[in-house]
Coordinates of C-alpha atoms and ligand atoms in Angstrom, one line a residue:
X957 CA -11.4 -6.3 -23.2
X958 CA -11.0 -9.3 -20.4
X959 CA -13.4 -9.0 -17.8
X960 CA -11.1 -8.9 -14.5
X961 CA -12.2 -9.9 -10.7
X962 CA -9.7 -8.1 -8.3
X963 CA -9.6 -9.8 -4.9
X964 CA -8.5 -7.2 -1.8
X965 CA -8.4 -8.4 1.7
X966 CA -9.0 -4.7 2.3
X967 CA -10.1 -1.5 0.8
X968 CA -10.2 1.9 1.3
X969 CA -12.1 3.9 2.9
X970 CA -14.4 1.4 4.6
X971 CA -11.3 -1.5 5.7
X972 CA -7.8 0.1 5.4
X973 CA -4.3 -1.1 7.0
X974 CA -1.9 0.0 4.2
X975 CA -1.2 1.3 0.3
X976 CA -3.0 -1.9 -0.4
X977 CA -6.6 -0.6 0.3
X978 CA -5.9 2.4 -1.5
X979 CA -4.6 0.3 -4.3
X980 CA -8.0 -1.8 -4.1
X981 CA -9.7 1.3 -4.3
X982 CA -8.5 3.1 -6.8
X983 CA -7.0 0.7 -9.4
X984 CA -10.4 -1.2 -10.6
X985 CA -11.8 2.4 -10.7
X986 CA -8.8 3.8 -13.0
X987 CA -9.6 0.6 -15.1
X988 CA -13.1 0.6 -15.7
X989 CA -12.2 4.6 -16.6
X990 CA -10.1 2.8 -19.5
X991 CA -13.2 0.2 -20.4
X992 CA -12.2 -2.8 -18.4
X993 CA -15.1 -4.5 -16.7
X994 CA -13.6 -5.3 -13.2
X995 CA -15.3 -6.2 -10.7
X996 CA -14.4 -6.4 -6.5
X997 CA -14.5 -9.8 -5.0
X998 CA -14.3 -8.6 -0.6
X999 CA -15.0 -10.4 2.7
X1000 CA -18.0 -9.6 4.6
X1001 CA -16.4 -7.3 6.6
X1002 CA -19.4 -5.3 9.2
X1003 CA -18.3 -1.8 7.2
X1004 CA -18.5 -3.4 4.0
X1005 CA -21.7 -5.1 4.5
X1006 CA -22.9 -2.0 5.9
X1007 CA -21.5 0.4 3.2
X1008 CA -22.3 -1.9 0.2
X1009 CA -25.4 -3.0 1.3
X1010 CA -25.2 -5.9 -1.2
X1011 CA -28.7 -7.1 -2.7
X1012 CA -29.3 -8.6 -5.9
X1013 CA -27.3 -11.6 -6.1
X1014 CA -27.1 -14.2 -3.8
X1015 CA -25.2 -17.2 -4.8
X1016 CA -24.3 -20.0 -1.9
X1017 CA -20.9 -21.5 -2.1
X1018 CA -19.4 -24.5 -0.7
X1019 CA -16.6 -23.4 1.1
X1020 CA -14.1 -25.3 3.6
X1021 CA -14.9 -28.1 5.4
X1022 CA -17.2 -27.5 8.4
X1023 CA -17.9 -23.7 6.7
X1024 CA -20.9 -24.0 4.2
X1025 CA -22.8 -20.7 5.0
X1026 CA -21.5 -18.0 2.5
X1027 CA -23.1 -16.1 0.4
X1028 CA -21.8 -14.1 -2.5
X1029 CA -23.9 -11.1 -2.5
X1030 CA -23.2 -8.4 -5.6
X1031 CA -23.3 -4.4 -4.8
X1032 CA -21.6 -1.3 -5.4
X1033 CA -19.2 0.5 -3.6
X1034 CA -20.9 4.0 -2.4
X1035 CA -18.1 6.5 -3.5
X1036 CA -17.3 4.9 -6.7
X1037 CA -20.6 2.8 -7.7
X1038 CA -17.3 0.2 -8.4
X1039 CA -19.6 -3.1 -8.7
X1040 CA -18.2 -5.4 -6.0
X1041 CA -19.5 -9.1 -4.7
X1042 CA -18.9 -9.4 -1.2
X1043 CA -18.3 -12.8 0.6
X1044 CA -20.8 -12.7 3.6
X1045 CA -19.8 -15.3 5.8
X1046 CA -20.4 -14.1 9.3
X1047 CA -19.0 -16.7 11.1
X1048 CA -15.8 -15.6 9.8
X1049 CA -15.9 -11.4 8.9
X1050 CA -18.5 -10.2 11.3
X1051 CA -16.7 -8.9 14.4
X1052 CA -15.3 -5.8 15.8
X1053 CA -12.1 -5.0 15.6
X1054 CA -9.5 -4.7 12.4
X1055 CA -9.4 -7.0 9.0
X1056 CA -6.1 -8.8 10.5
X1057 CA -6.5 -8.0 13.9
X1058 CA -8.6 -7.6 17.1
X1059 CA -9.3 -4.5 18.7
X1060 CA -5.6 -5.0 21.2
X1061 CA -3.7 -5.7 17.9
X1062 CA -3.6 -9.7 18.3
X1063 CA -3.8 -11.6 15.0
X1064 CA -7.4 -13.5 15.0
X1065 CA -6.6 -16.7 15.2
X1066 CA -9.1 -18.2 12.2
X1067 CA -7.1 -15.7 10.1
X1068 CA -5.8 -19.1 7.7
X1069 CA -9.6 -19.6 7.6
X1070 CA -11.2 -16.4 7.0
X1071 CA -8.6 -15.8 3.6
X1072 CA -9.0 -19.4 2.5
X1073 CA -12.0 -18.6 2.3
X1074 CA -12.0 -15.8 0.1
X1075 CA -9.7 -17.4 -1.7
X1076 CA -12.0 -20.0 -2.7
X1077 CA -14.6 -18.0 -2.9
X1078 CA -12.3 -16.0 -6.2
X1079 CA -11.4 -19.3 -7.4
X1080 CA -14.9 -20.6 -7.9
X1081 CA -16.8 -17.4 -9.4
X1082 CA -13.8 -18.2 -11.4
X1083 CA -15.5 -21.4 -12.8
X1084 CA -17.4 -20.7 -15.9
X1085 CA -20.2 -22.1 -15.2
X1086 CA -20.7 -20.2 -11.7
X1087 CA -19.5 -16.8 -13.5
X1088 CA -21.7 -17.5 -16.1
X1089 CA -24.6 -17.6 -13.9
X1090 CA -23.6 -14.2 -12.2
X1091 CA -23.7 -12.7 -15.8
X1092 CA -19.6 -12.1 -15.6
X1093 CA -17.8 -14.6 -17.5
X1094 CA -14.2 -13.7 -15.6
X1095 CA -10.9 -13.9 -17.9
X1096 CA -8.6 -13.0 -15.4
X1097 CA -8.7 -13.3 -11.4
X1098 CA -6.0 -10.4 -10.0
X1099 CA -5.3 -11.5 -6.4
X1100 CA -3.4 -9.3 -4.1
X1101 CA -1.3 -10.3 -1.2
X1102 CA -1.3 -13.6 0.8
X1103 CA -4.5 -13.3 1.9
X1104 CA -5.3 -14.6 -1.8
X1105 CA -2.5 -16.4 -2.5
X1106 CA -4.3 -19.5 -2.0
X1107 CA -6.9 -18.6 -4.9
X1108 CA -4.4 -19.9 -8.1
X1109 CA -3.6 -23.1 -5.5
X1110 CA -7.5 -24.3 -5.5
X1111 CA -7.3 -23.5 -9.0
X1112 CA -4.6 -26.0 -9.7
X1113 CA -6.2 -28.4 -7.3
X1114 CA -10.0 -28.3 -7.6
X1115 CA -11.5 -26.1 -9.6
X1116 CA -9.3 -25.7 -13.5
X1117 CA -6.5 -23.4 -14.3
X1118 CA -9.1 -21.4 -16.1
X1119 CA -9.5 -17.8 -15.6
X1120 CA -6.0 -16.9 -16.2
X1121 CA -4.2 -15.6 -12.6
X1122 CA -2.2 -13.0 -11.6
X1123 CA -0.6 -12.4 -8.2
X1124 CA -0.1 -8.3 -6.9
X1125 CA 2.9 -8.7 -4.1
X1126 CA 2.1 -5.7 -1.9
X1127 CA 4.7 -6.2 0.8
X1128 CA 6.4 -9.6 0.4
X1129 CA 7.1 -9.6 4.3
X1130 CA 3.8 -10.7 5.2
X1131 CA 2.8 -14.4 4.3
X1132 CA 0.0 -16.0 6.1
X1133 CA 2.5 -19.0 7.6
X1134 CA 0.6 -21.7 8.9
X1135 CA 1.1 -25.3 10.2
X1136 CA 1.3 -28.1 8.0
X1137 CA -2.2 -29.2 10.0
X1138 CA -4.0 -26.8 8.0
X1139 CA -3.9 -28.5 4.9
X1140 CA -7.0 -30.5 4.8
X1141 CA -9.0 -28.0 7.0
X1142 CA -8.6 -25.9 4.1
X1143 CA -9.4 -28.2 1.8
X1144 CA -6.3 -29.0 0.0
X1145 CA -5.1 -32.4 -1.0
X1146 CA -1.9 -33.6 0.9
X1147 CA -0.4 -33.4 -2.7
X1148 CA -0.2 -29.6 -2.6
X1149 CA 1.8 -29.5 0.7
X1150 CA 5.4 -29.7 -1.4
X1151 CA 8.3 -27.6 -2.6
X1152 CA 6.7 -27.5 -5.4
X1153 CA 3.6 -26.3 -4.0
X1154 CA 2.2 -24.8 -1.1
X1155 CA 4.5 -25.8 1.3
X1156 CA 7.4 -23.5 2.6
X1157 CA 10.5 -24.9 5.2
X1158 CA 7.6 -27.1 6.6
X1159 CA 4.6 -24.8 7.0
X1160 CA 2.1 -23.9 4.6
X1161 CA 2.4 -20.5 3.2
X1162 CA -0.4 -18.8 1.3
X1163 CA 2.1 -15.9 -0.6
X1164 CA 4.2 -18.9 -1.8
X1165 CA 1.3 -20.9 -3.0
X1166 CA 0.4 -17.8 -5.3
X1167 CA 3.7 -17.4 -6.0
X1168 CA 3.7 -20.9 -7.4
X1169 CA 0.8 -21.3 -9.1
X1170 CA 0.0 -17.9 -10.6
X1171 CA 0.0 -17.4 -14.2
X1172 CA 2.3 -14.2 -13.3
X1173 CA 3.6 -12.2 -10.3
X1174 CA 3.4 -8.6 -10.4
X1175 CA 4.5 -6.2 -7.3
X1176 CA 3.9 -2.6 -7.1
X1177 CA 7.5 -1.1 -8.7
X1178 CA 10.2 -2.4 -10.9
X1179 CA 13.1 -2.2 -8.3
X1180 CA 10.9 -3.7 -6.0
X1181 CA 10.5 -6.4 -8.5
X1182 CA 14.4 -6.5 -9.0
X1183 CA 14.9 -6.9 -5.1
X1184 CA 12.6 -9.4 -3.9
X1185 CA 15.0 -11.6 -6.3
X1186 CA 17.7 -11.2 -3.8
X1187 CA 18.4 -13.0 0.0
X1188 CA 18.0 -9.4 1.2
X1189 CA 14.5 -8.7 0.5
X1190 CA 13.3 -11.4 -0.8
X1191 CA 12.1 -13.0 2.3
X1192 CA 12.7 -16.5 1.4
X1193 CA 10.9 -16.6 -1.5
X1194 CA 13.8 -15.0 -3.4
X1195 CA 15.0 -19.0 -5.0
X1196 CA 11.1 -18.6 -6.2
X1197 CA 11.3 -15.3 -7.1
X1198 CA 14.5 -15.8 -9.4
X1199 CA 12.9 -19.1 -10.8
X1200 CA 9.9 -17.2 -12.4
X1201 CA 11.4 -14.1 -13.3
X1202 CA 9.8 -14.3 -16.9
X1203 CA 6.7 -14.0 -15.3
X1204 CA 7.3 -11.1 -12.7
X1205 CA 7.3 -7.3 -13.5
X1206 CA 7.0 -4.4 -11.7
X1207 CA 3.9 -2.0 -12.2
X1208 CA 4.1 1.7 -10.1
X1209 CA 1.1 2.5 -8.1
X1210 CA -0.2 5.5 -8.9
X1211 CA -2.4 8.0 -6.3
X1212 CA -5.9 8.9 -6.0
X1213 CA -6.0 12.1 -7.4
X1214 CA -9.5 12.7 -6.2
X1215 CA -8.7 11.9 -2.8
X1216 CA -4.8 13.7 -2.6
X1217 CA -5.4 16.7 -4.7
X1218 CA -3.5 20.2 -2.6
X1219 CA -6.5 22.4 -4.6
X1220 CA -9.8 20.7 -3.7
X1221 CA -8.5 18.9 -0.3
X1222 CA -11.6 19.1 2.1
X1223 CA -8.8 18.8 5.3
X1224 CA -7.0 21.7 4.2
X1225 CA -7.3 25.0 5.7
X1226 CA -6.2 26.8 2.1
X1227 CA -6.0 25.5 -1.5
X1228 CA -3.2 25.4 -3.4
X1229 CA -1.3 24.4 -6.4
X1230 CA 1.4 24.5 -8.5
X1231 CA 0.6 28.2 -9.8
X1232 CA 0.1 29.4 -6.5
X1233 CA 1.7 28.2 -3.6
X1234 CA 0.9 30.7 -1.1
X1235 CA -1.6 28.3 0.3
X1236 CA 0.9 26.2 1.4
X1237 CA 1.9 28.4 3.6
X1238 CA -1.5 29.2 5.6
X1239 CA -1.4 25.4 5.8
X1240 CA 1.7 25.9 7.6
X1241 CA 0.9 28.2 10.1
X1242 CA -2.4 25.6 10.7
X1243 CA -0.9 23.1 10.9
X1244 CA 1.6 24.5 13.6
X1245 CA -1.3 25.9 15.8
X1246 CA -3.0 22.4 15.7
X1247 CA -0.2 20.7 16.8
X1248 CA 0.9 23.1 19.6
X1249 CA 4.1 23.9 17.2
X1250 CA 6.0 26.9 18.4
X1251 CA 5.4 30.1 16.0
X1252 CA 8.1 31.8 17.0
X1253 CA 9.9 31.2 13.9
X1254 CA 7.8 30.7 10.7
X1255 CA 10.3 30.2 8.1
X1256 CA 11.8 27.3 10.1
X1257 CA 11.3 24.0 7.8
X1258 CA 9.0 21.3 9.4
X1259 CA 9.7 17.8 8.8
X1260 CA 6.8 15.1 8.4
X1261 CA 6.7 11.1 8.8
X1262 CA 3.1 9.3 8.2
X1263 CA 3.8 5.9 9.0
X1264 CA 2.9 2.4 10.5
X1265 CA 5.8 2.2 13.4
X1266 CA 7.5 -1.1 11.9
X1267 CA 11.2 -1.5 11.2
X1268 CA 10.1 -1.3 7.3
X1269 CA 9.9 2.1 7.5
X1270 CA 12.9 2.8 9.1
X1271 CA 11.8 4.6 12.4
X1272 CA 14.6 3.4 14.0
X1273 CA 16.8 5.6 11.9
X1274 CA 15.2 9.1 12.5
X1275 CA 14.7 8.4 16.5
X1276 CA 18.0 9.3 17.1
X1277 CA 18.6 12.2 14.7
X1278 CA 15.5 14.0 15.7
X1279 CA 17.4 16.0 18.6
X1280 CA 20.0 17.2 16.0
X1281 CA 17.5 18.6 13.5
X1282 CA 15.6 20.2 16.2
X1283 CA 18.9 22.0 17.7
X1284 CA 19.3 23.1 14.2
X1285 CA 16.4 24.7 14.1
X1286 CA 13.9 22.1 12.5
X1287 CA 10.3 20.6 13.7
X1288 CA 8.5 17.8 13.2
X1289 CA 5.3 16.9 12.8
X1290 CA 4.9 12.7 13.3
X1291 CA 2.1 10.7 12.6
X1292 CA 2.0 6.9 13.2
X1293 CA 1.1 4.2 15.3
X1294 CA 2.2 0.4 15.4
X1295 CA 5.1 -0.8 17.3
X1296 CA 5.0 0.0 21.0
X1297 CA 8.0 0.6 22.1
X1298 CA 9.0 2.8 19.6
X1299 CA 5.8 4.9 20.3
X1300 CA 6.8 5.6 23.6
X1301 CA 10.2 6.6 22.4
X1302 CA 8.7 9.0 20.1
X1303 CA 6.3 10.2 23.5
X1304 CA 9.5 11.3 25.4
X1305 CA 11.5 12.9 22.7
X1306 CA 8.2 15.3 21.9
X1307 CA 8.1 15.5 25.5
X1308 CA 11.3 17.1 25.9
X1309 CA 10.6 19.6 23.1
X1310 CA 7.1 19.6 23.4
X1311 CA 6.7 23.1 20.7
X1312 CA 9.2 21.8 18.4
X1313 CA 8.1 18.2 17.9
X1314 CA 4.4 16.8 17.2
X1315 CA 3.6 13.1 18.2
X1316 CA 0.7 12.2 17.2
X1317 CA 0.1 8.1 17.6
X1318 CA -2.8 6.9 16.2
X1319 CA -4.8 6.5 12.5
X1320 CA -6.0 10.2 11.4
X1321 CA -6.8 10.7 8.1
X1322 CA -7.3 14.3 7.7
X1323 CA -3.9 14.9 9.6
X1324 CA -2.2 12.6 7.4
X1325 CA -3.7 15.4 4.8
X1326 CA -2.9 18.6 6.9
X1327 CA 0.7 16.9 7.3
X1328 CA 1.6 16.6 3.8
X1329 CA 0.4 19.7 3.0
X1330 CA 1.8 21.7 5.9
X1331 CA 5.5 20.3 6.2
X1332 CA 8.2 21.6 4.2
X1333 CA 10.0 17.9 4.0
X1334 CA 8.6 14.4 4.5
X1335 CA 11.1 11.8 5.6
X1336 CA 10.9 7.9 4.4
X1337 CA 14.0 6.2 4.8
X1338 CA 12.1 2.9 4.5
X1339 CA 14.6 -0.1 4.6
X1340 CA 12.0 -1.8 1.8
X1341 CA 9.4 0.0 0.3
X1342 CA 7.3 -1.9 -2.6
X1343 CA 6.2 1.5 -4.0
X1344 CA 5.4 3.6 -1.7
X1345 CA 2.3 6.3 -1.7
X1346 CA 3.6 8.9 0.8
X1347 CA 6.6 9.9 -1.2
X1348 CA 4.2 10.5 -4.0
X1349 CA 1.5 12.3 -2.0
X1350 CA 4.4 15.1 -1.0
X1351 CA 5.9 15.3 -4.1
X1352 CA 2.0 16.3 -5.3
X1353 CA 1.8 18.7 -2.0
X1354 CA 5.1 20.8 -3.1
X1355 CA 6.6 18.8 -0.3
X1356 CA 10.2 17.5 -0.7
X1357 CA 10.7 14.0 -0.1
X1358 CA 13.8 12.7 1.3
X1359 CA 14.2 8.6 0.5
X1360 CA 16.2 5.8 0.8
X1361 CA 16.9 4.3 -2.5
X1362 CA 14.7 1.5 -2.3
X1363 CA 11.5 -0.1 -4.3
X1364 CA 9.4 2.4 -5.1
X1365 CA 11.0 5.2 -3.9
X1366 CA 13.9 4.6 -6.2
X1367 CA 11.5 4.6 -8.6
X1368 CA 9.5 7.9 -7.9
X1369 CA 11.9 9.9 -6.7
X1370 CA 14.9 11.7 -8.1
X1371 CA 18.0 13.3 -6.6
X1372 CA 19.1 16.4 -6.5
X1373 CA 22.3 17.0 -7.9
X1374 CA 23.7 20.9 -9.0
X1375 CA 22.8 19.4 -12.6
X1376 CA 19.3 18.5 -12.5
X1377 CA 18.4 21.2 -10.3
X1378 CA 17.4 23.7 -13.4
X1379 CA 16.3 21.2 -15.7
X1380 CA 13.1 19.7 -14.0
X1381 CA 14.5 16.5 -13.2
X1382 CA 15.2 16.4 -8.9
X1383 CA 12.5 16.1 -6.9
X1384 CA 14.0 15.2 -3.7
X1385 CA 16.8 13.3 -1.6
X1386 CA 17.6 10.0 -2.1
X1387 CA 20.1 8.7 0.2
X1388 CA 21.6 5.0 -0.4
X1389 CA 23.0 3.7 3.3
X1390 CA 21.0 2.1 6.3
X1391 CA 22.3 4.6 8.7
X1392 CA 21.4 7.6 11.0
X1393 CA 24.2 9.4 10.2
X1394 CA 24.0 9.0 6.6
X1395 CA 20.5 10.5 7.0
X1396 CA 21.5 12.8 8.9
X1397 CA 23.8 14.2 6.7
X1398 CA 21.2 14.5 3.9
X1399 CA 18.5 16.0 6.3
X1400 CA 20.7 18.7 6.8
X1401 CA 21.4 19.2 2.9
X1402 CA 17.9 19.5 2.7
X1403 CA 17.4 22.1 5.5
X1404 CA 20.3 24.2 3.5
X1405 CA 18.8 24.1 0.4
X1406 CA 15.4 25.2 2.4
X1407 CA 17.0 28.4 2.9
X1408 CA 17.1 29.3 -1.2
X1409 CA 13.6 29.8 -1.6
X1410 CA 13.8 30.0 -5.7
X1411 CA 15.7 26.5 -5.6
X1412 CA 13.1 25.2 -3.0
X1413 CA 10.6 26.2 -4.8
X1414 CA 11.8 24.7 -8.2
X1415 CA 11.9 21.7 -6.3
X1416 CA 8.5 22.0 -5.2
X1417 CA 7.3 22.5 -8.6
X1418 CA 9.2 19.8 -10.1
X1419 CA 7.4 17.3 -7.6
X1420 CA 4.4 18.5 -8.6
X1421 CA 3.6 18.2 -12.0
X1422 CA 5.0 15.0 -12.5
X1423 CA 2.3 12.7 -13.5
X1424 CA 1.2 9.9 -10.7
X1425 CA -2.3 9.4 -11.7
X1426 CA -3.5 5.9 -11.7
X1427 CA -4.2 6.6 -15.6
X1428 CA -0.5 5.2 -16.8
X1429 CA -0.6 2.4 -13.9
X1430 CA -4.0 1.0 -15.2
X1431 CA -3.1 1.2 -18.7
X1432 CA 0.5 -0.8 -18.0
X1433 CA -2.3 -3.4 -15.9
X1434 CA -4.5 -3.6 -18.8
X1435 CA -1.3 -4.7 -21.4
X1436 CA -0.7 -7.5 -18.5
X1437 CA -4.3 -8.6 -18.2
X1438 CA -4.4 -8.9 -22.7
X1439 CA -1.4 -10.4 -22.6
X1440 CA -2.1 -13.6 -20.1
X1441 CA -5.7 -13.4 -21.2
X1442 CA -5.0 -13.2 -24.9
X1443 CA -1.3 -14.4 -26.2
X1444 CA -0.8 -17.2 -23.6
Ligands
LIG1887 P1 2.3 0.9 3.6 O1 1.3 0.4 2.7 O2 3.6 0.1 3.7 O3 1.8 1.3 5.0 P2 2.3 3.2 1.8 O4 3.1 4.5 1.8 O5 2.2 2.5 0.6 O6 2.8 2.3 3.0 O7 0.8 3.6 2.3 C1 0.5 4.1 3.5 C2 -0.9 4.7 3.5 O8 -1.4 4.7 4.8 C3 -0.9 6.1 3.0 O9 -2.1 6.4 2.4 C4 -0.7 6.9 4.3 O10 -1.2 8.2 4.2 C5 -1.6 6.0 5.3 N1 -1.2 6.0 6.7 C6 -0.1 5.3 7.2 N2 -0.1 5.6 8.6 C7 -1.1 6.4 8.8 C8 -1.6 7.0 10.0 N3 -1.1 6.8 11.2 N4 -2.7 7.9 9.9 C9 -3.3 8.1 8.7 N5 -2.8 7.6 7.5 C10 -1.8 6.7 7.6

C-alpha cells in the first residue's frame, strides 16, 4: 500500500469554506479504513493548532525567502485520531478571521505566500531523506486545489519529481492568480514563469502550475472531468485540460455518513430512515416552527437551498421564481450567505412573505441539518457543480433533489421519467437549460408529483438507499494512488 500525504488548505470541522473540507476530512479517513497510511499535511491555522495540539515532531523547514520560522509539528485530528502534521508558521496562519479571508470577507493579501508555503512545505516532507526522518517515507503527495498547486512545481524545480503527484480540482474557478513579481519571492527560478510552466496570460497561477506538473489531475466527478475540457467551464485552462486528458479522471465524492446520517443526526428533532419515515415529518413541523413558517397548511411541500450566494450556484435563477412557487402554495426554507447583493434580495422577498419564506444568511451547521431533513425538495440548479454534496445529503434525507445537469449532479442524480419511476432508478429532477423558466417549469412537476404520496415516497426511498459512502470513492482513489505509485 503507498503511503499518501493529502494536503488541504482547509478541513472540516475546525477550517471549512466548501465540499473541500469535508472532502479533507473524510476521504484520508475512508482510506486508512481500507489500509492506506495517509497522513494530513495543514497550515497552522489558530483552530487547528488549537484542536490538534501537535507535539511530538518538530521539524524546521526552510521555506521562502525572508520566511524561515516553520515548523512541521505531527498530531492527530481529535474526531478521527487521523495523524496530521501541521505547518506552524505564525507569521503567516495565526490570525483571526477565515482560511482565505479576513473577518469583512477581503482576501488577505499574503495569501500567494501563506499557500506557497504549504506548498513547499508538501514538497519537501516529500524528499526522502526528510520523510525518512519523520518515519513516513511518502509515495504519493495528493494536493487539492490551488492553494497546493504550487507543491508538483517546486518539485520540478527544487526538490525531485519523487513522490509521485496528483492534483484534486475542487472548483476549477478559483486559481490563486498572482503577478509575475511573485516569482522569486516564492522561490521559483525565472525558468518556471512560461507556458509551459507556471505562467498563465502573464501572471502566475498556482492551479495551472499543478495542472502542469502533476503526475495526474483528478476532479471530484467524471462530467466534471469531461467539462472542464471545454471554453465553457474550463476557465482557461481547458487547452491544458484537453492536452493531458490521459492523465485526468473523474472520482465522485462520497458523504460522511457519520456526520449526514437522518437516524443518528444530533440536530434533528426525530430520527428516521428509510423503513420509517414518519420522522420526517415531525422534522417538518420543527423545522417550520423554528423558522416562523406558517402551519396553516402542513402537507404544503417546502423547498430548501444551502448554499454559498455565488453565481455558481445559480441563485440568480431561483430569485425570481420564488414568488410563483409561493402563490402556488410552496415555502422555502433558505440558507446561505456570500454575495451581498443577492442577500439583500433574498431579505425583501422573505420580507414580503415573511410565513411562507425562511432567510436565513449566515453559516449554521445544524440548520443546514434540520433543512435537509425537514424540506420536501432541495433546489441546486448550479451553473457548474464539480460534484456536489448537497444533492447527495437530500437524496440520503428522503429529500428530492431537483438539479441542473451539470458535474456532479449529472452524475448523482437521476431523472424521473414515467419509466423509471417503479423500477428504483429516479431520484429526482434534472433539468438541462440556464433559465428561470425552465426551472420553473420543473419546480412545478415536482410540486405535482408531491401530491402522490406513494410516488413521492418511492422517490424518497429510491434516494435513499443508494450507496454514497466514501467506501467506493476511496477504493476508486486507492487504484489511482497504485497505479502512479506502482505501474508508472
Ligand atoms: P461547495 O463546495 O461548492 O460550496 P458543496 O455542495 O460541495 O458546495 O458543499 C457545500 C458544503 O457546505 C455542504 O456541506 C453544505 O452543507 C455546506 N454549506 C454551504 N453553505 C452553508 C451554510 N450557509 N451554512 C451551513 N452549511 C453550508
Amino acid at each position: 500500500m503507498p503511503n499518501v500525504l493529502f494536503v488541504a488548505s482547509e478541513i472540516y470541522p475546525l477550517v471549512k469554506t466548501g465540499g473541500l473540507g469535508d472532502v479533507a476530512a473524510a476521504l484520508p479517513v475512508a482510506l486508512r479504513d481500507i489500509g492506506v497510511d495517509v497522513r494530513l499535511l495543514l497550515p497552522g491555522y489558530p483552530a487547528i493548532m488549537e484542536a490538534v495540539s501537535p507535539a511530538s515532531t518538530h521539524l524546521s523547514l526552510p521555506l521562502l525567502p525572508g520566511i524561515d520560522a516553520a515548523q512541521i509539528c505531527s498530531g492527530t485530528m481529535p474526531d478521527t485520531g487521523m495523524p496530521v502534521y501541521v505547518l506552524d508558521c505564525p507569521r503567516l496562519y495565526r490570525r483571526d478571521g477565515g482560511p482565505y479571508q479576513d473577518a469583512h470577507g477581503s482576501e488577505w493579501l499574503d495569501n500567494e505566500l501563506r499557500f506557497a508555503a504549504l506548498s513547499k512545505a508538501a514538497a519537501l516532507l516529500g524528499r526522502f531523506e526528510i520523510s525518512n526522518e519523520l518515519n513516513f517515507p511518502i509515495d504519493l503527495i495528493h494536493c487539492n486545489d490551488w492553494q497546493t498547486g504550487l507543491v508538483p512545481a517546486y518539485q520540478q524545480y527544487l526538490h525531485g519529481k519523487q513522490p509521485a503527484s496528483l492534483i484534486s480540482i475542487h472548483n476549477i474557478a478559483y486559481q490563486g492568480l498572482y503577478g509575475a513579481n511573485t516569482v522569486p519571492s516564492l522561490g521559483l527560478p525565472w525558468d518556471s514563469f512560461g507556458v509551459q510552466g507556471v505562467e498563465f496570460y502573464g501572471l502566475l497561477s498556482f492551479l495551472k502550475a499543478g495542472l502542469f506538473y502533476a503526475d495526474w489531475i483528478n476532479t471530484v466527478s467524471p462530467t466534471y472531468a469531461q467539462e472542464i475540457q471545454t471554453p465553457e467551464y474550463g476557465y482557461g485552462l481547458h487547452g491544458l485540460l484537453g492536452h493531458r486528458k490521459d492523465a485526468l479522471t473523474g472520482i465522485l465524492n462520497g458523504i460522511d455518513e457519520q456526520q449526514w446520517n437522518p437516524l443518528q443526526d444530533q440536530h434533528l428533532k426525530a430520527p428516521y430512515s428509510v423503513d420509517n419515515l414518519a420522522g420526517k415529518e415531525l422534522n417538518k413541523q420543527a423545522l417550520r416552527q423554528r423558522l416562523g413558517l406558517s402551519e396553516e397548511n402542513p402537507s404544503k411541500p417546502i423547498f430548501g437551498m444551502i448554499t454559498r450566494l455565488t453565481a455558481q450556484k445559480g441563485i440568480d435563477l431561483v430569485v425570481p421564481i420564488i414568488s410563483d412557487l409561493v402563490q402556488e402554495g410552496a415555502q422555502f426554507a433558505i440558507l446561505g450567505n456570500g454575495d451581498k447583493h443577492t442577500e439583500h434580495q433574498l431579505r425583501e422577498i422573505a420580507a414580503t412573505f415573511p410565513q411562507q419564506i425562511s432567510v436565513t444568511l449566515g453559516y449554521d451547521e445544524s440548520l443546514a441539518h434540520q433543512i435537509e431533513a425537514g424540506v420536501d425538495i432541495f433546489l441546486m440548479p448550479s451553473r457548474f457543480e464539480p460534484c456536489g454534496l448537497t444533492q447527495m445529503y437530500s437524496m440520503h434525507y428522503g429529500t428530492i433533489p431537483i438539479v441542473r445537469k451539470t458535474g456532479g449532479l449529472a452524475d448523482t442524480v437521476t431523472n424521473v421519467s414515467p419509466s423509471n419511476i417503479d423500477n428504483g432508478m429516479a431520484t429526482g429532477f434534472v433539468f438541462e437549460l440556464e433559465s428561470s423558466d425552465v426551472l420553473l417549469q420543473t419546480a412545478l412537476q415536482a410540486m405535482l408529483l408531491y401530491r402522490n404520496r406513494e410516488m413521492w415516497q418511492q422517490l424518497q426511498r429510491h434516494g435513499m438507499l443508494k450507496d454514497f459512502s466514501w467506501k467506493h470513492s476511496a477504493e476508486e482513489y486507492l487504484k489511482l494512488y497504485n497505479k502512479l505509485v506502482y505501474d508508472f
